[in-house]
Tab-separated table of C-alpha atoms in Angstrom:
chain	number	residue	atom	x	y	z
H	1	UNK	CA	9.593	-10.797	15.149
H	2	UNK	CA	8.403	-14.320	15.828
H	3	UNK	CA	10.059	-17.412	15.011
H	4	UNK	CA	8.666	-20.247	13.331
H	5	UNK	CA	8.355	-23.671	13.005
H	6	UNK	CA	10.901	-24.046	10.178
H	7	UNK	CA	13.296	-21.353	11.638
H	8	UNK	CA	12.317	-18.365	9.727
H	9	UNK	CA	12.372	-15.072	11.698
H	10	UNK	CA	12.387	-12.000	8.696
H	11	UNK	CA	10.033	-9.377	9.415
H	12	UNK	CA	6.358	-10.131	8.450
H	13	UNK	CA	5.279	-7.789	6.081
H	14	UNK	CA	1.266	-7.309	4.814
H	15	UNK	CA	0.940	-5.345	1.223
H	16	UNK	CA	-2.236	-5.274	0.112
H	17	UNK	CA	-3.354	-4.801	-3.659
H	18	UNK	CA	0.060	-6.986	-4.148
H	19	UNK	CA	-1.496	-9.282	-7.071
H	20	UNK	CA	-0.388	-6.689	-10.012
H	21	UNK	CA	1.512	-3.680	-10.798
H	22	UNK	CA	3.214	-1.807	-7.780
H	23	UNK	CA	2.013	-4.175	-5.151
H	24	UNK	CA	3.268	-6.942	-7.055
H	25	UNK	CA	6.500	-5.715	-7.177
H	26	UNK	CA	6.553	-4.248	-3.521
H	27	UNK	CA	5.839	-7.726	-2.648
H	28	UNK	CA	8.859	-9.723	-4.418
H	29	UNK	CA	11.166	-6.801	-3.157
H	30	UNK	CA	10.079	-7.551	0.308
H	31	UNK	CA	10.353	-11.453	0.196
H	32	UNK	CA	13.785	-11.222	-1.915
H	33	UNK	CA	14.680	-9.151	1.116
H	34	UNK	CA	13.936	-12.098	3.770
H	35	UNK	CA	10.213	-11.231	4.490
H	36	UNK	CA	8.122	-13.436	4.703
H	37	UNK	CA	4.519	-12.148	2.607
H	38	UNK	CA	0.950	-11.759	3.524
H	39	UNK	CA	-0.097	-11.075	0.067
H	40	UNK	CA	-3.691	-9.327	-0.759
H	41	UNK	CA	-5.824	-8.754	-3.870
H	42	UNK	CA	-9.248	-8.057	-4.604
H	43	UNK	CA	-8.162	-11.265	-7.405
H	44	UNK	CA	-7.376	-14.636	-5.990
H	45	UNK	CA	-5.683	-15.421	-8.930
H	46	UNK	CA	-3.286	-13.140	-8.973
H	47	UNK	CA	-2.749	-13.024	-5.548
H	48	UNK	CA	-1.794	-16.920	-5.313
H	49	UNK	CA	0.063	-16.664	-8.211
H	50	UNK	CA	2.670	-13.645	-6.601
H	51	UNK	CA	2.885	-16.174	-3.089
H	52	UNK	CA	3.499	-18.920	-5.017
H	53	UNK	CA	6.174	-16.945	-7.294
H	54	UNK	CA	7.857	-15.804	-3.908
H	55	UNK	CA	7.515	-19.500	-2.385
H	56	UNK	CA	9.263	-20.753	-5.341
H	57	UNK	CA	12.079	-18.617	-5.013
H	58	UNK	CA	12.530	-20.352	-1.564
H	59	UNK	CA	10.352	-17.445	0.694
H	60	UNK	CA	7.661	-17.484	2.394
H	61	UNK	CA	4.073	-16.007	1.598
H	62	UNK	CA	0.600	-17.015	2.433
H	63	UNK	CA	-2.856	-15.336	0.556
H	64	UNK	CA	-5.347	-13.005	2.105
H	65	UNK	CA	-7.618	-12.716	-0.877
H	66	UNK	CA	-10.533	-10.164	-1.309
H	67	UNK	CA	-11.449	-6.007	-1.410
H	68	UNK	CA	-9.404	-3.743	1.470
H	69	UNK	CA	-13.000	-2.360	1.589
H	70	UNK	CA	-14.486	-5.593	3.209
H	71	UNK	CA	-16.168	-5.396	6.455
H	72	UNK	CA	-14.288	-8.346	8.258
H	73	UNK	CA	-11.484	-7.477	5.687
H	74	UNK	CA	-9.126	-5.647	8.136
H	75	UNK	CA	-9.373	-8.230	11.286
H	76	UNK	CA	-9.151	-11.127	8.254
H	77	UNK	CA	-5.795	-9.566	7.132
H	78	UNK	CA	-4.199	-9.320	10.363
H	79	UNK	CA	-5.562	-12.407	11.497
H	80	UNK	CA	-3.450	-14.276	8.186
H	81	UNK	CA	0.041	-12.572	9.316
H	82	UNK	CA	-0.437	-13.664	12.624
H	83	UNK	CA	-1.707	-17.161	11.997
H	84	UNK	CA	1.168	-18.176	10.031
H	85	UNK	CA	3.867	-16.131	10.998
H	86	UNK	CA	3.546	-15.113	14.433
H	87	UNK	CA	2.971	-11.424	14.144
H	88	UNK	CA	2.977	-7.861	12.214
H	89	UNK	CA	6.319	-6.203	11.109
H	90	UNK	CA	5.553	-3.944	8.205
H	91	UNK	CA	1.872	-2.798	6.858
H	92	UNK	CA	2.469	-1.536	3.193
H	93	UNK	CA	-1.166	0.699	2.274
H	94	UNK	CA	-0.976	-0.090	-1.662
H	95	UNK	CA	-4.402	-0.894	-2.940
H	96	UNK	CA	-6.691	1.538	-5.003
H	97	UNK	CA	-7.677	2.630	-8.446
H	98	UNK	CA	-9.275	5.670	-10.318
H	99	UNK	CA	-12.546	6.837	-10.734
H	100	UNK	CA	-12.239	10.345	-12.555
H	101	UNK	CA	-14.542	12.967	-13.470
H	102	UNK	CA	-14.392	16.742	-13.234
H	103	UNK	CA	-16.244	17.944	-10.244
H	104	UNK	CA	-19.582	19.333	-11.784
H	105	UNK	CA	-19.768	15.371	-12.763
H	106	UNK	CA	-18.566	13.060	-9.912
H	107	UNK	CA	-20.850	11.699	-8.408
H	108	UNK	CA	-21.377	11.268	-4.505
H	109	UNK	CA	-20.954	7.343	-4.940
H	110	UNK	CA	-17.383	8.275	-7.146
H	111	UNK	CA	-16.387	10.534	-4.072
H	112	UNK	CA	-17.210	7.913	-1.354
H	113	UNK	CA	-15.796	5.169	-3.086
H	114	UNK	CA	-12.201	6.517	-3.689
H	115	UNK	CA	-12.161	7.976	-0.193
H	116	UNK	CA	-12.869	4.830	1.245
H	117	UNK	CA	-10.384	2.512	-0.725
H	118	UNK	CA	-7.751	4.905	-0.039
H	119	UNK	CA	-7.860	6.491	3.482
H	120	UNK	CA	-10.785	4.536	5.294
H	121	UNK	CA	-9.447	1.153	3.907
H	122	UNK	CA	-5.847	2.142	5.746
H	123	UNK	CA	-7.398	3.506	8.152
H	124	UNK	CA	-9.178	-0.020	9.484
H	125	UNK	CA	-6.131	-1.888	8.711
H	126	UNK	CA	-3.802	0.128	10.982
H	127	UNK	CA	-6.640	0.281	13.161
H	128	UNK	CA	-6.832	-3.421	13.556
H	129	UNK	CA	-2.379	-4.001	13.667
H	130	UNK	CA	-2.757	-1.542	16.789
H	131	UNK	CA	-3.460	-4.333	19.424
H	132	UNK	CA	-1.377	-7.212	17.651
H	133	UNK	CA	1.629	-4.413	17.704
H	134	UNK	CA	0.985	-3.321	21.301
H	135	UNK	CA	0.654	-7.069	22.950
H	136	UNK	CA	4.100	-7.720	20.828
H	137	UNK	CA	6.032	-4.377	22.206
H	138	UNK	CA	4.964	-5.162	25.792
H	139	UNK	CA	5.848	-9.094	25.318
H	140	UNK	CA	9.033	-7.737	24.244
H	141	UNK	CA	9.631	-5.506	26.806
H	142	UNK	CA	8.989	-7.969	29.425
H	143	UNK	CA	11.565	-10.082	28.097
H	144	UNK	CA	14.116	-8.071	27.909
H	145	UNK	CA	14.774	-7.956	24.374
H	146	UNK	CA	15.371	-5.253	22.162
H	147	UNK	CA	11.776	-3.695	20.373
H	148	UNK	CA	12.537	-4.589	16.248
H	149	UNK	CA	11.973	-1.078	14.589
H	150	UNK	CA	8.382	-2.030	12.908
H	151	UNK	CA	7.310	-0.121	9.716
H	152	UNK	CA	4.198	1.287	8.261
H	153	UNK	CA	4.510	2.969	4.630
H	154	UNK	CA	1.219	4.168	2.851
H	155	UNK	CA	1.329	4.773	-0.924
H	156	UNK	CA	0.147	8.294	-1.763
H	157	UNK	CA	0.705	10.042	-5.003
H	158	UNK	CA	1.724	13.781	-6.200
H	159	UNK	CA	-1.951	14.265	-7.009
H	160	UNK	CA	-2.547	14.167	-3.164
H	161	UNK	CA	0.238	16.601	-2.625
H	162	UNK	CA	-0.481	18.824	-5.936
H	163	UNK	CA	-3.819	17.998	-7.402
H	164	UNK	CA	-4.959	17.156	-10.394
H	165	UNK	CA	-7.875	18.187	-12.734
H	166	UNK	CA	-11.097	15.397	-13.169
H	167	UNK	CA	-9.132	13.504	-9.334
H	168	UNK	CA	-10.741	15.300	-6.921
H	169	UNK	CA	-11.459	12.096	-5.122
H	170	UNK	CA	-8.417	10.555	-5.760
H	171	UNK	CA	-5.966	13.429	-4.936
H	172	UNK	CA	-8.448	14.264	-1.948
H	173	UNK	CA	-8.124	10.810	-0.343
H	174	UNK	CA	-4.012	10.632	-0.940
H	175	UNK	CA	-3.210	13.896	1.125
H	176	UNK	CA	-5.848	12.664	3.744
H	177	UNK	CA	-3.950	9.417	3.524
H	178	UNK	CA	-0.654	11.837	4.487
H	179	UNK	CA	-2.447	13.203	7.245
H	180	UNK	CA	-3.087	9.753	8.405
H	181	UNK	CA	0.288	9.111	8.278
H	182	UNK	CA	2.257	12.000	10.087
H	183	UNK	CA	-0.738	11.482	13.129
H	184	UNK	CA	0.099	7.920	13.439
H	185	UNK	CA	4.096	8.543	13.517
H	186	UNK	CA	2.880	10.673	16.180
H	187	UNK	CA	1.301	8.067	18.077
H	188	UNK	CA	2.984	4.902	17.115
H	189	UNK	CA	6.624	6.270	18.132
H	190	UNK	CA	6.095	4.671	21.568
H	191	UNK	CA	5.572	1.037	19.834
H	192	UNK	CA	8.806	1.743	17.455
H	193	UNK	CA	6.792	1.936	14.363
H	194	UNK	CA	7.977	4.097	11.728
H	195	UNK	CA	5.427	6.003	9.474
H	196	UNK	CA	5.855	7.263	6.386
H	197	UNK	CA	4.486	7.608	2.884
H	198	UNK	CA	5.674	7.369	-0.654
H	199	UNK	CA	4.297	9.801	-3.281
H	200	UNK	CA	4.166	8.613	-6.482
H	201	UNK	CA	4.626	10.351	-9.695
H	202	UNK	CA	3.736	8.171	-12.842
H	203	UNK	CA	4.488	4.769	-12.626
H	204	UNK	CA	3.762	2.302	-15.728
H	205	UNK	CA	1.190	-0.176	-14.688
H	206	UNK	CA	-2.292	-1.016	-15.749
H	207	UNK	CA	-3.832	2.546	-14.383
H	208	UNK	CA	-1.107	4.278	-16.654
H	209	UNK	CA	-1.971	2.668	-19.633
H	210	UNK	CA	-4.202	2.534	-22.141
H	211	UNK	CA	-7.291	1.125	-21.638
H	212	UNK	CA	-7.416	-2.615	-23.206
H	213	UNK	CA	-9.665	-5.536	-23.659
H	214	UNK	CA	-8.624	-6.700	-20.123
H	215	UNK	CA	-9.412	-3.350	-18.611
H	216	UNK	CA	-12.879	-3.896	-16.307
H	217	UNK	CA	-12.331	-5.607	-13.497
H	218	UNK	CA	-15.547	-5.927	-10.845
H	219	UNK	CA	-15.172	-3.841	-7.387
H	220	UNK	CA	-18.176	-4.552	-5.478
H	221	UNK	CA	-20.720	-6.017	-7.932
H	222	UNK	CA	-19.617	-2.607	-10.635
H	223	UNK	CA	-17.540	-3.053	-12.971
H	224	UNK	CA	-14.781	-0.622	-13.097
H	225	UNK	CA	-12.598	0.352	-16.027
H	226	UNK	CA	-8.809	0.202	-14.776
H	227	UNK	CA	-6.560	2.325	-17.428
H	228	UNK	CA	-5.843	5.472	-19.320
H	229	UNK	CA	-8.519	7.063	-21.556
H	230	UNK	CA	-6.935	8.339	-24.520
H	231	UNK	CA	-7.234	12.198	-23.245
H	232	UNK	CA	-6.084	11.155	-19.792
H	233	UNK	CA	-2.678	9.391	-21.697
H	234	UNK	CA	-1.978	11.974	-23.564
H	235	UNK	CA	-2.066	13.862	-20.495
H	236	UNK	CA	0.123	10.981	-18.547
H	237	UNK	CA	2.807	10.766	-21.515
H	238	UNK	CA	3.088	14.488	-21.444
H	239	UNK	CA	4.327	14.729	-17.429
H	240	UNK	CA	6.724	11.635	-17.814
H	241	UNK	CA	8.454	13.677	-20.414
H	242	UNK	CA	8.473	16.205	-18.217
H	243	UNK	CA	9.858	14.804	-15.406
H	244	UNK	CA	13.311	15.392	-15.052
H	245	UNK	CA	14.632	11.822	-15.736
H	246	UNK	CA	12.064	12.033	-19.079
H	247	UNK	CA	10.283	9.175	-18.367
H	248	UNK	CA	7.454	7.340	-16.518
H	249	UNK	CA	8.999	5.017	-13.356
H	250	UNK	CA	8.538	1.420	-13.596
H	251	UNK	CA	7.198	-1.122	-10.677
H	252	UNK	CA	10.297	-1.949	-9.074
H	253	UNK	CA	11.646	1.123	-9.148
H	254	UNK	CA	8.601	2.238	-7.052
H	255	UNK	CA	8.891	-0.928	-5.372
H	256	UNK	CA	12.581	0.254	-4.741
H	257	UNK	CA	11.430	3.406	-2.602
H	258	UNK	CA	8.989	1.485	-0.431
H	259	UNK	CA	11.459	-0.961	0.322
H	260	UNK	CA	14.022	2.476	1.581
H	261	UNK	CA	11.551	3.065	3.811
H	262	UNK	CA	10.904	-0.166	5.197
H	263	UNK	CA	14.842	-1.066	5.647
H	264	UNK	CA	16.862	-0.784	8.560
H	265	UNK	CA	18.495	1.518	7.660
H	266	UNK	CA	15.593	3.838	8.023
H	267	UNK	CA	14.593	3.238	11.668
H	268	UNK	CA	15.048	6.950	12.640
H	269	UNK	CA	13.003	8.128	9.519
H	270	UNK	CA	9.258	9.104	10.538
H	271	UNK	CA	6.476	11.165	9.628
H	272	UNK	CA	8.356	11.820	5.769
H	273	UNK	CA	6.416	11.915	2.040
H	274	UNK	CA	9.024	10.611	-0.007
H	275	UNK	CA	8.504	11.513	-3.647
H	276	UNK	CA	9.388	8.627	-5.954
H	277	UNK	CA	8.624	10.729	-9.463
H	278	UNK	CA	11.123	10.930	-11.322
H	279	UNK	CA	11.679	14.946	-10.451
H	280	UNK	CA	7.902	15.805	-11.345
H	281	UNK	CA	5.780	17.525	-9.251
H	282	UNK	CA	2.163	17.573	-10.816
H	283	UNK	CA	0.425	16.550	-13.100
């Protein structure tokens, strides 16, 4: 973990898709924690205004602005954390939305879109952290200084582990995304880089809840409607009641789980799904 100019030293941690909703909150848990934020959105705006929130509250965050989808996005990303802080620490996989439709209807560009803003997207970023980690482990080595316990956590969802009707492409690019991860705690061990993911159940944000005025938002020149149709709420109200705790999670209580897994306290923690869902295990 690099020092910097002002004497800062936490753990440098990028979350991407960190302007709203879980991101958001994974974001201000991190910084309120001591590290210091590269914060991403496919929204400037809401991205500057979460690093300027955790700035205010005396941290430290800096804006990488734009889709995880981007060509140049991944090199761009890493680039920011090590520009102003030195270095990569922790890599939290957040970003992604919904685009449902039973089978017989989805089309191949509703397929390729989810699979690549969920599993490709992470895939490019990790891809890209490799040689900033590597350079970093063997600087450290050569020092003589102990290797910090680095941390990767990707955010999957029961629907990759259990399915779930009209997500094919969503639920198929969240267990990929768990493949991802137990391979990479495979081959990362040797840097000290934990891997793990967090499965979420139903979490109240803006893809939870009713669609709204303010529900389009523009992916890649298409607009895309982020929220709950009514048959798809219904269908969301019903399994938080189910759940065991009766209820949908909220942000920082998904926030919470993320941060378990990037903690010290879980340095000997690797390859794990933790399921933050309130007891419920589909959909």
């Amino acid at each position: 973990m690099q020092d910097t100019a002002d004497g800062q030293c936490g753990p440098v941690a990028l979350v991407t898709g960190a302007g709203r909703g879980i991101g958001r909150a994974v974001a201000e848990k991190l910084a309120a924690e001591g590290c210091r934020i590269v914060v991403n959105d496919l929204d400037p705006g809401p991205a500057q205004e979460v690093a300027d929130g955790i700035v205010a509250r005396g941290g430290r965050a800096v804006v990488c602005a734009g889709s995880v989808t981007g060509h140049d996005f991944p090199d761009r990303f890493v680039g920011a954390a090590v520009q102003a802080f030195g270095g990569v620490d922790i890599i939290v996989n957040n970003a992604g939305y919904t685009w449902n439709a039973y089978l017989g209807a989805m089309s191949d560009e509703q397929w390729d879109t989810l699979i690549e803003v969920h599993l490709t997207a992470p895939f490019r970023i990790l891809r890209a952290a490799q040689p900033v980690i590597r350079a970093a482990v063997k600087a450290e080595q050569a020092a003589g200084v102990p290797v910090p316990c680095r941390k990767v956590v990707n955010v999957s969802s029961i629907v990759g582990t259990a399915g779930s009707a009209s997500q094919a492409n969503y639920s198929s690019a969240k267990a990929g995304l768990l493949g991802l991860t137990r391979t990479l705690a495979k081959e990362w061990g040797r840097y000290n880089v934990t891997v793990n993911a967090v499965a979420f159940g139903i979490i109240t944000t803006r893809l939870t809840t009713a669609v709204g005025a303010d529900s389009t938002t523009e992916v890649g020149g298409r607009p895309v409607t982020v929220g709950a149709t009514e048959s798809i709420l219904s269908v969301l109200e019903s399994g938080a009641s189910a759940a065991p705790l009766g209820r949908a999670g909220t942000p920082e209580e998904a926030a919470g789980a993320v941060w378990l897994l990037c903690s010290p306290e879980s340095s000997y923690v690797t390859g794990q799904v933790l399921e933050c869902a309130g007891g419920l295990q589909s959909v």
